[in-house]
XYZ file of C-alpha atoms in Angstrom:
580
model
C 0.000 0.000 0.000
C 1.300 3.442 -0.882
C -0.225 6.499 0.638
C -0.889 9.414 -1.687
C -2.397 12.784 -1.168
C -5.322 14.030 -3.223
C -2.973 16.543 -4.814
C -1.068 15.075 -7.772
C 1.431 17.714 -8.984
C 3.454 17.524 -12.152
C 5.781 14.534 -12.048
C 8.723 16.317 -13.665
C 12.412 15.818 -13.034
C 12.928 18.878 -10.863
C 9.338 19.955 -10.263
C 8.790 20.996 -6.683
C 6.229 22.617 -4.467
C 6.459 26.302 -5.335
C 4.600 27.454 -2.264
C 6.960 29.502 -0.141
C 7.464 28.417 3.455
C 7.560 32.000 4.675
C 3.840 32.085 5.396
C 3.877 28.727 7.140
C 6.933 28.700 9.371
C 9.851 30.730 10.603
C 12.654 28.383 9.588
C 12.811 26.625 12.934
C 11.750 23.315 14.357
C 8.123 22.282 14.181
C 6.417 22.322 17.604
C 5.653 18.806 18.784
C 1.904 19.414 19.037
C 1.819 20.439 15.356
C 3.535 17.321 14.087
C 1.705 14.839 11.898
C -0.400 12.204 13.634
C 0.268 8.899 11.903
C -2.315 6.353 10.938
C -1.630 2.682 11.579
C -0.685 2.176 7.925
C 1.697 5.130 8.003
C 3.389 3.818 11.142
C 3.903 0.473 9.456
C 5.412 2.174 6.442
C 7.633 4.299 8.642
C 8.872 1.203 10.420
C 10.024 -0.162 7.094
C 7.159 -2.400 5.944
C 7.639 -4.523 2.866
C 5.533 -2.146 0.774
C 8.386 0.354 0.775
C 11.772 -0.620 -0.564
C 14.413 0.918 1.682
C 17.241 2.674 -0.149
C 19.863 1.430 2.264
C 21.099 -1.949 3.475
C 19.833 -2.657 7.028
C 22.423 -3.027 9.763
C 23.919 -6.526 9.826
C 25.333 -7.781 13.173
C 28.219 -9.212 11.165
C 29.405 -5.708 10.295
C 28.316 -3.705 13.343
C 27.066 -0.142 13.158
C 28.069 3.420 13.928
C 27.002 4.819 17.306
C 25.636 8.174 18.480
C 28.746 9.271 20.368
C 28.982 12.924 19.260
C 27.591 15.302 21.844
C 25.845 18.622 21.292
C 28.977 20.669 22.029
C 30.927 18.623 19.469
C 28.357 19.309 16.753
C 28.079 23.024 17.561
C 31.841 23.591 17.406
C 32.220 21.427 14.304
C 29.511 23.548 12.673
C 31.217 26.781 13.704
C 34.819 25.969 12.898
C 35.238 22.390 11.716
C 36.584 23.056 8.232
C 38.057 26.536 8.543
C 41.500 25.878 7.144
C 44.109 27.202 4.765
C 41.515 28.313 2.202
C 40.736 31.314 4.402
C 44.112 31.844 6.064
C 46.421 31.348 3.060
C 44.430 30.954 -0.165
C 42.969 34.443 0.108
C 46.442 35.924 -0.365
C 46.790 34.707 -3.958
C 43.247 35.825 -4.799
C 43.801 39.277 -3.265
C 47.006 39.820 -5.253
C 45.224 38.820 -8.463
C 41.903 40.699 -8.308
C 42.026 43.329 -5.549
C 40.207 43.817 -2.210
C 36.650 44.566 -3.389
C 36.504 41.557 -5.721
C 37.742 39.285 -2.921
C 35.257 40.660 -0.389
C 32.267 40.538 -2.750
C 33.103 36.995 -3.823
C 33.021 35.859 -0.181
C 29.671 37.605 0.295
C 28.150 35.749 -2.657
C 29.681 32.357 -1.900
C 28.607 32.685 1.749
C 25.009 33.181 0.608
C 25.233 30.068 -1.582
C 26.794 27.994 1.195
C 24.101 29.135 3.631
C 21.429 27.723 1.293
C 23.441 24.501 1.000
C 23.534 24.235 4.793
C 19.802 24.830 5.143
C 18.969 22.163 2.545
C 21.276 19.709 4.260
C 19.670 20.402 7.630
C 16.199 19.655 6.278
C 17.360 16.391 4.732
C 19.368 15.309 7.773
C 16.721 16.020 10.400
C 13.888 14.359 8.508
C 15.523 10.919 8.658
C 18.916 11.023 10.510
C 19.782 7.353 10.012
C 23.116 5.620 10.532
C 25.074 5.922 7.301
C 23.335 9.130 6.266
C 25.147 11.283 3.726
C 24.317 13.316 0.646
C 24.752 10.254 -1.657
C 22.420 8.337 0.677
C 19.744 10.979 0.118
C 20.472 11.133 -3.625
C 19.936 7.362 -3.796
C 16.716 7.656 -1.845
C 15.109 10.686 -3.480
C 16.579 10.862 -7.020
C 18.045 7.635 -8.441
C 20.983 5.206 -7.895
C 23.335 6.204 -10.744
C 23.529 9.845 -9.692
C 24.053 8.663 -6.113
C 26.875 6.370 -7.258
C 28.683 9.163 -9.099
C 28.051 11.667 -6.304
C 29.208 9.249 -3.603
C 32.527 8.423 -5.200
C 32.996 12.100 -6.082
C 32.526 12.974 -2.400
C 34.905 10.294 -1.222
C 37.597 11.250 -3.715
C 37.203 14.977 -2.942
C 37.426 14.464 0.812
C 40.521 12.285 0.472
C 42.134 14.962 -1.692
C 41.166 17.612 0.866
C 42.895 15.581 3.590
C 46.009 15.583 1.421
C 45.648 19.317 0.720
C 45.404 20.235 4.394
C 48.249 17.941 5.433
C 50.328 19.467 2.626
C 49.412 22.942 3.866
C 50.272 22.065 7.468
C 53.665 20.840 6.287
C 54.221 24.113 4.396
C 53.239 26.177 7.440
C 55.756 24.312 9.594
C 58.378 25.370 7.042
C 57.828 28.988 8.168
C 60.072 28.109 11.081
C 63.551 26.838 10.283
C 63.862 23.193 11.272
C 66.127 20.283 10.278
C 63.329 17.681 10.182
C 62.651 16.325 6.647
C 59.264 17.024 5.054
C 58.346 13.335 4.933
C 58.668 13.081 8.708
C 56.305 15.997 9.352
C 53.806 14.617 6.839
C 53.892 11.241 8.591
C 53.399 12.790 12.035
C 50.450 14.934 10.913
C 48.758 12.160 8.923
C 49.297 9.563 11.658
C 47.787 11.878 14.272
C 44.555 12.459 12.377
C 44.263 8.729 11.567
C 44.572 7.871 15.265
C 41.924 10.482 16.170
C 39.536 8.929 13.623
C 40.089 5.201 13.649
C 39.430 4.064 17.236
C 36.606 5.991 18.952
C 34.373 8.565 17.271
C 34.288 10.650 20.442
C 38.052 11.189 20.026
C 37.344 12.925 16.733
C 34.548 14.961 18.324
C 36.676 15.978 21.295
C 39.693 16.919 19.179
C 37.524 19.020 16.858
C 35.918 20.744 19.835
C 39.308 22.050 20.970
C 40.745 22.605 17.490
C 37.669 24.615 16.481
C 37.858 26.604 19.728
C 41.435 27.636 18.912
C 40.468 28.623 15.362
C 37.489 30.661 16.529
C 39.542 32.525 19.135
C 42.314 33.071 16.574
C 40.003 34.547 13.940
C 38.209 36.724 16.481
C 41.604 37.988 17.619
C 42.610 38.800 14.039
C 39.362 40.696 13.513
C 40.082 42.769 16.624
C 43.600 43.457 15.333
C 42.104 44.550 12.008
C 39.743 47.006 13.747
C 42.641 48.425 15.780
C 44.775 48.913 12.664
C 41.820 50.430 10.795
C 41.693 53.240 13.364
C 45.474 53.616 13.667
C 45.992 51.846 16.971
C 49.033 49.832 15.866
C 52.651 50.468 16.895
C 53.112 52.860 13.951
C 49.866 54.741 14.685
C 49.159 54.651 10.963
C 45.420 54.891 10.393
C 44.705 52.512 7.506
C 40.963 52.975 6.994
C 40.066 51.864 3.458
C 43.358 53.103 2.076
C 44.031 49.956 0.050
C 40.592 50.204 -1.550
C 41.577 53.636 -2.901
C 45.299 53.346 -3.722
C 46.116 52.107 -7.243
C 44.876 49.779 -8.654
C 41.912 50.552 -6.376
C 39.124 48.317 -5.106
C 39.133 46.166 -8.257
C 42.168 44.997 -10.174
C 40.898 44.327 -13.729
C 41.502 40.767 -14.891
C 42.035 39.654 -18.508
C 40.262 42.751 -19.884
C 40.223 46.521 -19.289
C 37.483 48.604 -17.707
C 34.246 47.286 -16.241
C 34.555 43.972 -18.090
C 37.902 43.342 -16.409
C 36.434 44.248 -13.014
C 33.571 41.780 -13.484
C 35.986 39.051 -14.568
C 38.070 39.815 -11.486
C 35.008 39.268 -9.305
C 34.081 36.056 -11.143
C 37.615 34.701 -10.804
C 37.527 35.433 -7.078
C 34.140 33.715 -6.807
C 35.509 30.520 -8.358
C 38.692 30.563 -6.285
C 36.961 31.432 -3.016
C 34.992 28.213 -3.128
C 37.977 26.291 -1.762
C 37.634 28.034 1.600
C 34.095 26.616 1.963
C 34.117 23.477 -0.108
C 32.201 20.499 1.321
C 32.296 21.850 4.877
C 28.485 22.036 5.403
C 28.272 18.306 4.673
C 30.119 17.572 7.909
C 26.914 18.193 9.833
C 24.962 15.673 7.731
C 27.691 13.058 7.916
C 27.682 13.416 11.708
C 23.863 13.228 11.939
C 23.842 9.438 12.207
C 26.371 9.580 15.057
C 24.896 12.515 16.970
C 22.789 12.316 20.089
C 19.374 13.998 19.723
C 19.926 14.856 16.021
C 16.587 16.632 15.612
C 17.513 19.003 18.408
C 21.209 19.469 17.708
C 21.322 19.573 13.886
C 18.830 22.483 13.552
C 20.656 24.275 16.352
C 23.957 23.934 14.485
C 22.384 24.863 11.165
C 20.816 28.075 12.442
C 24.181 29.146 13.887
C 25.994 28.486 10.636
C 25.156 32.016 9.541
C 27.279 33.386 12.407
C 30.260 31.405 11.153
C 29.812 32.818 7.663
C 29.315 36.422 8.800
C 31.983 36.535 11.477
C 34.765 34.332 10.178
C 34.574 34.500 6.409
C 32.973 37.862 5.613
C 34.564 39.893 8.430
C 37.788 37.944 7.981
C 38.119 38.905 4.316
C 37.128 42.492 5.127
C 40.015 42.634 7.610
C 42.361 41.196 4.979
C 41.335 43.896 2.498
C 42.061 46.558 5.122
C 45.436 45.504 6.532
C 47.339 44.562 3.363
C 47.594 45.935 -0.172
C 47.075 43.631 -3.129
C 50.363 45.084 -4.433
C 52.320 44.500 -1.222
C 55.845 43.321 -2.122
C 55.878 40.586 0.549
C 52.518 39.218 -0.585
C 53.465 39.276 -4.264
C 56.836 37.687 -3.566
C 55.250 34.870 -1.561
C 52.573 34.237 -4.184
C 54.750 34.606 -7.278
C 57.570 32.503 -5.855
C 55.096 29.695 -5.183
C 56.122 29.287 -1.553
C 52.488 29.451 -0.394
C 53.559 29.229 3.248
C 52.314 31.261 6.178
C 54.329 34.151 4.813
C 51.845 34.201 1.932
C 48.980 34.648 4.371
C 47.621 38.186 4.082
C 47.077 38.139 7.850
C 50.788 37.553 8.457
C 51.861 40.108 5.844
C 49.529 42.745 7.287
C 50.724 42.140 10.846
C 54.354 42.375 9.767
C 53.632 45.638 7.920
C 51.992 47.039 11.058
C 55.163 46.325 13.058
C 53.514 44.044 15.666
C 56.364 41.933 16.970
C 55.852 38.214 17.618
C 52.209 38.092 16.555
C 53.135 36.611 13.174
C 54.331 33.461 14.965
C 51.086 33.213 16.920
C 49.089 33.538 13.706
C 51.305 30.922 12.089
C 50.528 28.534 14.949
C 46.785 29.146 14.525
C 47.101 28.450 10.783
C 48.912 25.202 11.582
C 46.194 23.994 13.965
C 43.563 25.018 11.404
C 45.150 22.938 8.649
C 45.600 20.013 11.045
C 41.999 20.292 12.210
C 40.549 20.565 8.702
C 42.481 17.450 7.670
C 41.024 15.697 10.706
C 37.475 16.716 9.745
C 37.886 15.769 6.102
C 39.170 12.295 7.019
C 36.043 11.792 9.146
C 33.861 13.009 6.268
C 35.607 10.879 3.659
C 35.364 7.718 5.729
C 31.636 8.290 6.393
C 31.033 8.941 2.699
C 32.560 5.549 1.888
C 30.570 3.931 4.702
C 27.383 5.427 3.278
C 28.224 4.050 -0.184
C 28.541 0.595 1.357
C 25.220 1.041 3.177
C 23.488 1.751 -0.151
C 25.168 -1.202 -1.855
C 27.433 0.948 -4.046
C 30.711 -0.024 -2.406
C 31.927 -3.429 -1.151
C 30.159 -4.595 2.007
C 33.462 -4.828 3.861
C 33.306 -1.042 4.228
C 30.229 -1.464 6.434
C 32.454 -3.078 9.076
C 32.636 -1.100 12.330
C 34.618 -1.750 15.485
C 32.953 -2.096 18.871
C 33.054 1.709 19.264
C 31.059 2.225 16.048
C 33.950 3.406 13.829
C 34.083 2.116 10.197
C 37.814 1.543 10.439
C 38.270 0.072 6.952
C 36.762 3.253 5.526
C 39.117 5.387 7.613
C 42.126 3.325 6.532
C 41.359 3.390 2.787
C 40.590 7.128 2.815
C 43.865 7.803 4.626
C 45.658 5.571 2.125
C 44.468 7.705 -0.809
C 45.438 10.840 1.130
C 49.010 9.506 1.130
C 49.315 11.222 -2.246
C 50.458 14.087 -0.041
C 53.912 12.477 -0.123
C 54.226 13.942 -3.634
C 55.409 17.008 -1.702
C 58.742 15.341 -1.195
C 59.564 15.235 -4.916
C 57.390 17.877 -6.605
C 57.424 20.799 -4.187
C 54.812 21.607 -1.565
C 53.325 24.666 -3.257
C 52.801 22.935 -6.612
C 51.211 19.853 -5.021
C 48.955 22.006 -2.846
C 47.760 23.848 -5.975
C 46.945 20.536 -7.675
C 44.824 19.439 -4.726
C 43.002 22.789 -4.582
C 42.108 22.689 -8.275
C 40.943 19.081 -8.166
C 38.705 19.463 -5.124
C 37.056 22.856 -5.678
C 35.127 21.836 -8.806
C 34.289 18.471 -7.233
C 32.674 20.449 -4.452
C 30.637 22.581 -6.837
C 29.404 19.446 -8.625
C 28.458 17.918 -5.272
C 26.402 20.994 -4.358
C 24.596 20.914 -7.724
C 23.577 17.308 -7.030
C 22.497 18.313 -3.530
C 20.195 21.056 -4.850
C 18.557 18.560 -7.219
C 18.136 16.090 -4.361
C 16.565 18.625 -2.043
C 14.058 19.729 -4.680
C 13.065 16.109 -5.326
C 12.771 15.476 -1.580
C 10.554 18.506 -1.200
C 8.406 17.494 -4.170
C 7.945 13.991 -2.728
C 6.855 15.382 0.629
C 4.429 17.744 -1.091
C 3.020 14.873 -3.153
C 2.329 12.892 0.035
C 1.023 15.900 1.967
C 3.952 15.764 4.412
C 5.608 19.169 4.026
C 4.256 20.222 7.416
C 5.950 17.256 9.148
C 9.523 18.442 8.502
C 11.289 18.835 11.864
C 13.327 21.717 10.417
C 12.179 24.132 7.719
C 14.478 26.662 6.106
C 13.232 30.045 4.862
C 12.923 31.086 1.236
C 12.313 27.633 -0.186
C 12.121 26.361 -2.850
C 13.191 29.601 -4.574
C 16.529 29.823 -2.753
C 17.473 26.335 -3.949
C 16.514 27.055 -7.565
C 18.589 30.260 -7.548
C 21.569 28.533 -5.930
C 21.366 25.644 -8.403
C 21.456 28.057 -11.342
C 24.465 29.993 -10.024
C 26.402 26.821 -9.192
C 25.902 25.423 -12.698
C 27.165 28.660 -14.251
C 30.203 28.792 -11.928
C 31.084 25.172 -12.647
C 30.876 25.552 -16.424
C 32.818 28.844 -16.500
C 35.405 28.156 -13.793
C 38.232 27.900 -16.322
C 37.142 30.747 -18.609
C 40.577 32.373 -18.564
C 42.171 29.474 -20.492
C 40.106 30.446 -23.543
C 41.594 33.946 -23.754
C 44.200 34.376 -26.533
C 47.607 33.139 -25.429
C 46.347 31.624 -22.168
C 45.477 28.099 -23.214
C 47.518 25.238 -21.803
C 46.650 21.587 -21.400
C 47.499 21.676 -17.686
C 45.243 24.644 -16.926
C 42.378 23.201 -18.961
C 42.589 19.810 -17.250
C 42.791 21.393 -13.790
C 39.605 23.329 -14.508
C 37.518 20.643 -16.203
C 38.923 17.122 -15.667
C 36.489 16.443 -12.818
C 33.449 16.940 -15.078
C 34.130 14.056 -17.505
C 35.147 11.797 -14.602
C 31.795 12.450 -12.936
C 29.903 11.897 -16.213
C 31.731 8.602 -16.853
C 30.846 7.344 -13.364
C 27.218 8.373 -13.833
C 26.714 7.002 -17.351
C 28.736 3.862 -16.687
C 26.556 2.946 -13.712
C 23.347 3.851 -15.561
C 24.197 1.793 -18.650
C 25.375 -1.210 -16.609
C 22.422 -1.302 -14.208
C 19.822 0.289 -16.523
C 18.563 2.656 -13.828
C 15.759 5.182 -14.478
C 16.494 8.815 -15.281
C 14.620 9.800 -12.103
C 12.358 7.980 -9.692
C 8.734 8.860 -10.289
C 7.633 11.148 -7.469
C 4.938 8.716 -6.352
C 7.632 6.016 -5.945
C 9.990 8.062 -3.767
C 10.325 6.586 -0.281
C 9.570 9.214 2.360
C 8.577 6.722 5.077
C 11.333 4.175 5.780
C 13.206 5.096 8.944
C 10.910 7.984 9.855
C 9.271 6.084 12.716
C 12.683 5.436 14.270
C 13.634 9.114 13.942
C 10.312 10.170 15.470
C 10.828 7.758 18.361
C 14.305 9.148 19.075
C 12.842 12.647 19.088
C 10.093 11.648 21.516
C 12.635 10.049 23.860
C 14.909 13.097 23.806
C 14.843 15.123 27.019
C 16.509 18.530 26.485
C 18.704 19.662 29.394
C 17.239 22.326 31.670
C 19.545 25.122 32.821
C 19.723 25.618 36.590
C 21.503 28.986 36.535
C 22.681 31.694 34.153
C 26.056 29.981 33.585
C 24.323 26.844 32.354
C 21.979 28.950 30.215
C 24.964 30.508 28.460
C 26.678 27.118 28.052
C 23.547 25.417 26.695
C 23.150 28.273 24.199
C 26.731 27.784 23.025
C 26.804 23.982 23.075
C-alpha cells in the first residue's frame, strides 16, 4: 500500500512545491503538538514495511554499526569551525594579489550566501531521517536515483581524500615557516598519523579533538578581527590609520583581470568567486555526515544549522574584510610569496599585514593558529571521507566490507582506505609543496561545486515527494525562502562550474594543464554516472509517487520523543547550553 495525497502535482524531473514556506513557518523546528499524527498504515510504512523498498542496506550484526557518540557541544563547534582551514588563512592571499580587495570581499559575500542555502537544505534532509550511514549520496539514492548517487558518492569520497592531502600538505608548508632540520616526509607522517589515530578508534576522540581545534580557530580569527579594527583606526605600533586606504590606492578596489574597464572588473570578481569556493568546499556536509552519530539529532542539527550564519558572517565575511584593510594587493611581501610559489604562512595576508603594522611576535602566533587550522581541517575531512565511503557501502554501491565497524562504532576500513588515498600528499617530497597544494586545490574545488549541484537537485526532489504525500508540514526543520533559494543557488552553481576555467580560452592563455585542472572532474563524474546507468539500466529519475519518504521515519520520530533537552539551573548553564 502506498499512501498518496489528493494533490497530484506535475511529475517532472525537478518539479517541486512552489509554495513559499515564509507564510507557514519561521525556519525553525516544528512544535511537537503540530507534528503529523500517523495512521496505523503510516506507522507500518515508517517502520520499514515490505511495501516500501528501503534505499539502504539494514544493519547486519556481522558488520556492526556506527554509534551516536557525538555530543551537542561537538556538533556546535564542528559547525562553527570544523573546516576553517588554509583556504581562508592562506588561499585568500593569492586571490587578493590577483583581483584586488573589493573583488575578494564581494566573492566571499556571494559564496557565503550560496553555502548558507546549501547548509539549510542539508539540515532539512538530515533532520527528517537522521539514520546511521546518512550522507548526501544516501539521500540522492533515496530521493533521485541510484546512478547519480553512485557518481556523487565516489565524487565525495575522492574529494574528501584529496582535501585531507591538501590540508596535510598545507600544514607541512606552514611548519616550514620556522627553520627546522626535520625532513618534510617526517612531518607529513606525524600529521597524517595523528589524524588517523583520532579517527580510527573511537568517534568521540574525533569529536573531542575538533571541539578544541575549532575553539582555537574561533579565538584566533576573532583575535585577528580585533587586530584589524585596531589597525583600521590607527591603533598599531606605527599609529598609521589605515581605513580603506588599500581600496583607494592604485589599482583601487578592483584589479581588472584579462580585460580593461568594467569587463575586467567583473571578470576579477568572477575569478575570485571561483577561487573562493575552496575556503568553503564540502564543509556544510560535515553536519549531515555526523547526523547518524549525533545524540538527539533533531535538536542538535537544527541548532547547528541556524548558527551556521554566524560562522559565515563573522569568520569569512569579516575575515576577508580585515584582509582587504590591513594589506595591499600590491604588497611586495605578498606578491613575492605568491609569485615565488612558496604558499607558506608568509603568503597569508594576515601575516603580511601584521608584519607591515610592526607588531612583533604576533606573526608566529598567527602561524601557529594556521597550523592547527590545517591540522583540524584534515582531521574533519578524514572523518567526512570515511563516512562517505561507509554510506556508499550502506546503499550497496561499495563493497560490504566497508560497512564493518569496530565495537566503538567506527568504520575503520573506511578510515584506513581514505587515509591511504590521502598519502598522495607524499608527492610534496619530490614535486614541491606549493605545486602539489595547488593541484589538490584545483581538483577538489570543482568536485565540491558538482556535489552541491547534485544536492540542490536532491533537495528539490525530496521537497516534491513530501508535497506529493502531503507531508511538508511534518519536517522537523524548515528553512526560509524555499524552494526559490534552492533554484537560484542551483542556477548559479551550474554557471560557476561551467565557466570556472574561462581564462584558459583567452588568446595566449590556453595550456593543457590549466584546462585539465579546470575541467577534468566533469568528464570523470559523467563517466561514473553514465557507466553505472548503462550497466544497471537505472531510471532517469524515480517517479515522485515512488519516492520513499517513510522508511526510517518512525525510528527518527521515536528518538525525538525520547529526547529530554537539558534544563539550565543557573545563568552559567543557560549561556553554556546556548553555546553547546
